XYZ file of C-alpha atoms in Angstrom:
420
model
C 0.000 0.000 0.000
C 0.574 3.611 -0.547
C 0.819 5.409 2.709
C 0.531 8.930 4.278
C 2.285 9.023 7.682
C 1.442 12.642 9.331
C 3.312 13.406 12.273
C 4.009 16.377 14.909
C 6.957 15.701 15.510
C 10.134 14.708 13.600
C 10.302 10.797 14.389
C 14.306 11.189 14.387
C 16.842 10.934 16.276
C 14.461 8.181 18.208
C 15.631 9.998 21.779
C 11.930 10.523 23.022
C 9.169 8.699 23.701
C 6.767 9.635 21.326
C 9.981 9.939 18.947
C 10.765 5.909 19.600
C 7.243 4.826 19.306
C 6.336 6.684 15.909
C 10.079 5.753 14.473
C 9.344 2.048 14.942
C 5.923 2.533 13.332
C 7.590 3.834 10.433
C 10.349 1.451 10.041
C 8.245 -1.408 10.350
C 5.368 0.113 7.645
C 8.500 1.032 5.757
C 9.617 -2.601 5.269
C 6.190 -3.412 4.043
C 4.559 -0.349 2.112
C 5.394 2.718 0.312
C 5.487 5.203 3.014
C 5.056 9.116 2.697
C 6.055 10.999 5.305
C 4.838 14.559 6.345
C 5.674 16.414 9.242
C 6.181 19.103 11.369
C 9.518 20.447 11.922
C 10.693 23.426 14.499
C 14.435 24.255 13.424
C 17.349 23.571 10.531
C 18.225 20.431 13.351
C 15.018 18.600 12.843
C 14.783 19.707 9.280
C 17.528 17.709 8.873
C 16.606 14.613 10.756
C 13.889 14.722 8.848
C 15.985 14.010 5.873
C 17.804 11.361 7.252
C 14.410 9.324 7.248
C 14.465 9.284 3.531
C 16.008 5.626 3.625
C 12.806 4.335 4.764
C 10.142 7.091 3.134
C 9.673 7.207 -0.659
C 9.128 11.182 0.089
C 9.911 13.586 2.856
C 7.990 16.583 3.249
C 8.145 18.918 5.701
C 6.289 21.808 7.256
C 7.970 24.626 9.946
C 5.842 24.882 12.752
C 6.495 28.403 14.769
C 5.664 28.602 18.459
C 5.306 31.458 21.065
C 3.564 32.681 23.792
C 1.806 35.354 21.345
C 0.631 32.260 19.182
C -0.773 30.676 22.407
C -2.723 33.664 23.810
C -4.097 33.977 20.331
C -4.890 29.937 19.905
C -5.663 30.254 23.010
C -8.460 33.174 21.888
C -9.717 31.099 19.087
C -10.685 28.521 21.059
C -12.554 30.173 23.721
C -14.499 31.599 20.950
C -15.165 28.691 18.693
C -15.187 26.026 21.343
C -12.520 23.948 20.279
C -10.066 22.351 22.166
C -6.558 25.074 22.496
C -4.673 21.822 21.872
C -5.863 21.148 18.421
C -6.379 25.158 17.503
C -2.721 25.555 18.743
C -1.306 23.102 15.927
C -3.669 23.662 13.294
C -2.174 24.729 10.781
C -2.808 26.189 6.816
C 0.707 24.943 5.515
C 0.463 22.052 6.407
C -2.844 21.744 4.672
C -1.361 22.879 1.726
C 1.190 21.045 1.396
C -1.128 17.530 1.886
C -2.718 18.679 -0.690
C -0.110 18.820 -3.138
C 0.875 15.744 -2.073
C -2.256 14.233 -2.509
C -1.992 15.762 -6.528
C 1.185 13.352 -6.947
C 0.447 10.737 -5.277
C -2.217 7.996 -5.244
C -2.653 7.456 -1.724
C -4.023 4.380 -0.406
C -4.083 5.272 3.109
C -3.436 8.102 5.673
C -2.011 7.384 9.462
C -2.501 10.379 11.450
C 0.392 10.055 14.463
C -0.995 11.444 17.092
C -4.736 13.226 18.259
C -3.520 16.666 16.909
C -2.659 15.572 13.383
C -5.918 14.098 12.976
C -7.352 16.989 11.689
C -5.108 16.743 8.776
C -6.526 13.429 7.979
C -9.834 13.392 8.259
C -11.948 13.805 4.781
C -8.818 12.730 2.795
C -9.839 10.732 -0.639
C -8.118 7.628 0.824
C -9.786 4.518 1.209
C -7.910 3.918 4.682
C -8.071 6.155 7.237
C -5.519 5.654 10.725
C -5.560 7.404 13.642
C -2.559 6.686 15.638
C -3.002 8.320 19.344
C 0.002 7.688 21.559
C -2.486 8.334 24.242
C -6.295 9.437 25.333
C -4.879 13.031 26.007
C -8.225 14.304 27.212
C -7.238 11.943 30.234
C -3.754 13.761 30.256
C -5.442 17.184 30.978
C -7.803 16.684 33.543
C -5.237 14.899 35.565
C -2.848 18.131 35.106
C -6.206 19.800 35.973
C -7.162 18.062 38.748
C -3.022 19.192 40.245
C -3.793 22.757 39.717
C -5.092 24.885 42.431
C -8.383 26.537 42.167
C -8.277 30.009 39.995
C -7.735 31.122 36.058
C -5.742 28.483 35.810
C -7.552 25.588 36.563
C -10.660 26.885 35.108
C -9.115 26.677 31.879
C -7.853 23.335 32.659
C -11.350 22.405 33.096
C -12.552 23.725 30.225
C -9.888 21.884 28.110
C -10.444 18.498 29.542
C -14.193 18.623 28.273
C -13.529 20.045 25.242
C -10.636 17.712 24.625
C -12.984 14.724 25.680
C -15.828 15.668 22.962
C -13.259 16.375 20.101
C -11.349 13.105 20.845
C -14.243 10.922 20.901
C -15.722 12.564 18.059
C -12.493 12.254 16.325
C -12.557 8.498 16.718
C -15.379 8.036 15.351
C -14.326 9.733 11.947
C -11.502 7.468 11.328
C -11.339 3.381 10.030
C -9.458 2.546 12.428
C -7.751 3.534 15.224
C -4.769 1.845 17.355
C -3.728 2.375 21.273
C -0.984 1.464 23.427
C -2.927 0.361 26.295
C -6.555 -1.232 26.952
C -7.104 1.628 29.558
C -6.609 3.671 26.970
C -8.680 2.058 24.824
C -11.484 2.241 27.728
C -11.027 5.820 28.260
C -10.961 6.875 24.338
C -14.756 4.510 24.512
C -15.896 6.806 27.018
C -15.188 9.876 25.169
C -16.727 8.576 22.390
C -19.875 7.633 24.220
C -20.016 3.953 22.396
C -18.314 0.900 22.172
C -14.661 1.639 20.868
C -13.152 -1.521 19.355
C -9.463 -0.147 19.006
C -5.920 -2.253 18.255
C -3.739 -2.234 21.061
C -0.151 -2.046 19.614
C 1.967 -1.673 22.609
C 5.117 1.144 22.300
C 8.159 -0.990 21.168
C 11.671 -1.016 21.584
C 14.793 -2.581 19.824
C 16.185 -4.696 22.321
C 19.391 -5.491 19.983
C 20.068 -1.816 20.276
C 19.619 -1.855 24.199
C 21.405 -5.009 24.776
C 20.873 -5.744 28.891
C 24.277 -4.869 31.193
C 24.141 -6.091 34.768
C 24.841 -3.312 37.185
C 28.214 -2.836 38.527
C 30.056 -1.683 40.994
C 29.833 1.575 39.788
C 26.016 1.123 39.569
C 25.390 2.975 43.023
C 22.897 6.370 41.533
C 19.139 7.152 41.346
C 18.627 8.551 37.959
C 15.311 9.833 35.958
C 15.088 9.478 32.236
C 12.151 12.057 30.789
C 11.009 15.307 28.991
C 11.280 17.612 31.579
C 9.473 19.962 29.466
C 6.170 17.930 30.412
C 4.092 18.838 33.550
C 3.435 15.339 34.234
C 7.551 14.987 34.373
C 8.219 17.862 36.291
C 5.344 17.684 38.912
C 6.687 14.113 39.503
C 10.275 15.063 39.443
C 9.639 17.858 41.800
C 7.635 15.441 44.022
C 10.311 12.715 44.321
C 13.325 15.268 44.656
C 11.563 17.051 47.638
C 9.354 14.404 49.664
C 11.454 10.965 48.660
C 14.723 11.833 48.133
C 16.094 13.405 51.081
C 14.976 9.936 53.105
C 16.878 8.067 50.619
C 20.152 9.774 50.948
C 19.718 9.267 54.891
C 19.791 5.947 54.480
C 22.138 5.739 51.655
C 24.813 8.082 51.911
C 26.548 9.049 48.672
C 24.199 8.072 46.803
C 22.892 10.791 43.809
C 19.263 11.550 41.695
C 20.555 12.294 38.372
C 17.737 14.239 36.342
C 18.266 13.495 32.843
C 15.807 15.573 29.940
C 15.541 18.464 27.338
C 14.506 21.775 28.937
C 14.266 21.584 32.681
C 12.437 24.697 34.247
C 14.382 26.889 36.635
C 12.838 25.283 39.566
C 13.738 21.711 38.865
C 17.942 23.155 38.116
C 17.405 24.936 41.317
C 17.165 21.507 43.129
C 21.100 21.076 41.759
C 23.548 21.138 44.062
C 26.433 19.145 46.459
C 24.337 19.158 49.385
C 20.640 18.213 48.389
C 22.517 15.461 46.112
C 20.796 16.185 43.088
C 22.055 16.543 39.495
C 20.283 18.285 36.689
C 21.785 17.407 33.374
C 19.337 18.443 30.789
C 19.348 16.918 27.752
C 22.136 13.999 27.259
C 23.157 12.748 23.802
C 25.212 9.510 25.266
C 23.125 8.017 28.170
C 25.398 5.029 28.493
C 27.888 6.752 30.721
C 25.108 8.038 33.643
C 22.713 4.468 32.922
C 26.329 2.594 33.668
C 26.270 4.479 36.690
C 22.483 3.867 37.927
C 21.393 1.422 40.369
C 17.631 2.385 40.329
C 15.795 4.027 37.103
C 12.436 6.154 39.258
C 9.306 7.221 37.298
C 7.737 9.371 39.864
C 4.455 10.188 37.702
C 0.976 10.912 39.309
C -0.889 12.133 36.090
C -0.600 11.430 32.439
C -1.786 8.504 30.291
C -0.351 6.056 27.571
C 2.627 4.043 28.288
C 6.051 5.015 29.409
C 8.387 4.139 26.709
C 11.309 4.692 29.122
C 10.125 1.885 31.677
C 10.989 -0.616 28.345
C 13.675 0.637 27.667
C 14.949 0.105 30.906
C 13.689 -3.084 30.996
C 15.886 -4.232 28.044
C 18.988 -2.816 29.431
C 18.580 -4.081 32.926
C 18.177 -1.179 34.981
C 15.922 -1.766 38.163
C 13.015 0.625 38.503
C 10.457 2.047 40.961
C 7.382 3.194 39.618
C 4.241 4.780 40.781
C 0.866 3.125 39.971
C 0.416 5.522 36.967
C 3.925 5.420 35.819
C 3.597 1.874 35.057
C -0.101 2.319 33.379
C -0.101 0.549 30.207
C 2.386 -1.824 30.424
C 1.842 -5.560 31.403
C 4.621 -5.829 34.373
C 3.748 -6.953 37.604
C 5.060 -5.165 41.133
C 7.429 -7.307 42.852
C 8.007 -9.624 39.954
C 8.964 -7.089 37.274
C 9.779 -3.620 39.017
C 8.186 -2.082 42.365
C 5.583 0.443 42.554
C 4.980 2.771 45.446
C 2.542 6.083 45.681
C 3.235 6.952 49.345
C 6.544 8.985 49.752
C 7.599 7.196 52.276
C 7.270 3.741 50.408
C 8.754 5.291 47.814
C 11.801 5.485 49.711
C 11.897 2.744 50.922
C 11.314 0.805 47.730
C 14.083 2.623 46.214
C 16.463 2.329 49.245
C 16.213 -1.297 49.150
C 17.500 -1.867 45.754
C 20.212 0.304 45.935
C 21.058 -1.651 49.093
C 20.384 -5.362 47.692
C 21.862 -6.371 44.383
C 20.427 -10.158 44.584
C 16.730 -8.053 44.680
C 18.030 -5.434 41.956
C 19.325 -8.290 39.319
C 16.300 -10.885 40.142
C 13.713 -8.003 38.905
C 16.060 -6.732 36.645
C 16.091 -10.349 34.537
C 12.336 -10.339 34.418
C 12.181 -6.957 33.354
C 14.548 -7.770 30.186
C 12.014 -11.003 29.272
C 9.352 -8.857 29.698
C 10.620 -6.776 26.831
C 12.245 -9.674 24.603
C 8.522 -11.248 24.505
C 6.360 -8.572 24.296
C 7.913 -4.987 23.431
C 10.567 -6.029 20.970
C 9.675 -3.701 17.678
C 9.647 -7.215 15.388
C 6.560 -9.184 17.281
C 4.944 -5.685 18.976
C 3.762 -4.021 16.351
C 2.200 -6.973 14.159
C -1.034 -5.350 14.706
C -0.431 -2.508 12.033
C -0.472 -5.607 9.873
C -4.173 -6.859 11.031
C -4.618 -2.569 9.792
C -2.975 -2.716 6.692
C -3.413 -5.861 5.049
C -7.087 -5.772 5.321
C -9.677 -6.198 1.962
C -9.978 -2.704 1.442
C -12.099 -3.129 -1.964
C -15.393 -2.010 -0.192
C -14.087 1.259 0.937
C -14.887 4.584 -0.432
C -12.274 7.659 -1.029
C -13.189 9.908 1.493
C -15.518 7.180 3.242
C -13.945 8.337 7.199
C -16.232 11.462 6.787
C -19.278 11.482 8.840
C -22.332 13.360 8.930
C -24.867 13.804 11.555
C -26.001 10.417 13.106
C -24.082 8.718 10.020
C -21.837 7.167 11.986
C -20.559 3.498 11.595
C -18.359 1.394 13.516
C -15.121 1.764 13.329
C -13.116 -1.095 12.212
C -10.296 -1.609 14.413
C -9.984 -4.993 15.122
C -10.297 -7.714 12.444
C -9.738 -11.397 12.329
């Protein structure tokens, strides 16, 4: 087939989450289809990694997307006054309309995947006969978590107000499109209860390459507490934030030496302000070469209490064998089991003492880190995770009309996610 990948974000260099997910996606439609790929980019750096994905796309195209606090207030404007979600009016977006379109007058497209909720808008009406919505997560569920974190004033108000709006546009969204995959059956169940009917969506778990993150036993050297994440992301920071300042300090009482590295693009000024010799805590930003602070990292912490989807760097420290403590929502999504696979704590103080106890026993660390790494090797390795896609794509599309994901009113038929 002929495909149309849209995407937000350049899937390249694969050193995000969203980044490794929609990368694998593309490599493995790559080795099986004609794939067109269409994105976003936000500098010359990403213009260029954009190019570098022309091994695996027939055609690159690319769109510069331009972001400011301006834009927002003005997004923001448009969607108090048209009801929309500020999400989707904040990436909407003429160019890249246009340049779909010329696409679309060069190329017979057989399908479209839309990567992501916010690049659905792109897709939907497109004279395809296959029409794939891709959502990394049911982001409605995203923001009225962050919502729910917020105290009460302007701010949470028009967390509120997103939340809803976000929850009719993404279930009406769903609906418009043939098919739609998730990474998680709670986010399948969430996505059904936006959409206000049964949702029968393919879950096609994040995946990882676990020949390029071959497991290392810890070392001697292995003796740190390190974090992994976007620390651009409320989700990430609130949590960071949280286990820097209620977990931490118990942690280095009863393990002396030991540090919190904070590794990820863009930390605010209040998460670098936690740097420093005495509190223990390093704030790296972003790291090109992880190997050198992972070979130093007893304990891998995801200290999240809001966001949805699946935590792509839980896998990935699965396949390298890096011990982790999780909350209960850090670990949403993914089929590992506390105490066999990882431990998960939501108290502070359990937190601690979770963590504490793995930096202190190796025989605990390496028994959970083992089972982490089959974990992965059976079920999140890119090759068998992702076979899904080909339930998607190598269905009898014969009966399907260009343009057929458009729907009208009450015309509104089932979407056909899952097949035999």
């Amino acid at each position: 087939m002929r495909i149309l990948l849209l995407t937000q974000v350049v899937p390249f260099p694969p050193d995000a989450g969203p980044k490794i997910k929609t990368y694998n996606v593309l490599r493995y439609l790559a080795q099986r289809h004609e794939v067109h790929l269409a994105s976003f980019v936000r500098s010359a750096k990403e213009e260029e990694a954009a190019q570098s994905l022309a091994s695996y796309c027939a055609s690159v195209t690319t769109v510069p997307l331009r972001r400011s606090r301006g834009r927002d207030v003005v997004a923001l404007g448009r969607s108090l006054a048209t009801g929309r979600s500020f999400l989707v009016e904040r990436d909407d977006s003429r160019a890249m309309r246009v340049a779909i379109a010329d696409l679309l007058e060069r190329h017979q497209f057989d399908a479209v995947h839309a990567d992501q909720l916010t690049m659905g808008q792109f897709a939907v009406g497109l004279p395809v006969s296959l029409h794939v919505l891709d959502e990394h997560n049911a982001v409605w569920t995203i923001v009225r978590r962050a919502a729910a974190q917020e105290h009460w004033g302007p701010k949470r108000l028009l967390a509120e107000l997103e939340w809803r709006k976000l929850r009719g546009y993404e279930g009406d969204l769903c609906r418009r499109f043939d098919d739609v995959t998730v990474v998680s059956e709670q986010d399948a169940a969430d996505l059904a209860g936006a959409t206000g009917a049964a949702l029968h969506a393919e879950v096609i778990p994040i995946a990882v390459d676990t020949d390029e993150l071959p497991f290392v036993a810890r070392g001697p050297a292995a003796r740190h507490v390190v974090s992994v994440a976007t620390m651009f992301y409320p989700p990430n920071i609130e949590g960071i934030h949280w286990f820097a300042t209620e977990v931490f300090p118990s942690i280095r009482r009863a393990v002396p030496g030991t540090e919190f590295r904070v590794v990820g693009a863009r930390p605010p000024a209040h998460i670098q302000q936690l740097s420093g010799p005495e509190s223990g805590i390093v704030v790296t930003g972003y790291v090109q070469d992880l190997d050198p602070i992972l070979d130093e990292s007893a304990v891998l912490v995801v200290p999240l209490h809001s966001g949805s989807g699946m935590r792509v760097k839980i896998v990935e420290a699965f396949s390298r064998g890096i011990p982790i403590v999780s909350t209960t929502v850090g670990v949403e999504g993914i089929d590992a089991r506390a105490g066999e696979h990882l431990l998960v704590a939501d108290d502070p103080r359990d937190f601690a003492a979770a963590v504490s106890r793995l930096l202190q026993d190796p025989i605990e660390a390496a028994r959970l880190a083992r089972a982490g790494r089959e974990l992965v090797e059976s079920r999140y390795d890119w090759r068998t995770a992702l076979v899904g896609l080909d339930r998607i794509y190598s269905a009898d599309l014969a009966g399907a009309q260009p343009g057929g994901a458009v729907l009208h009113g009450d015309d509104r038929r089932p979407l056909r996610a899952t097949r035999p």
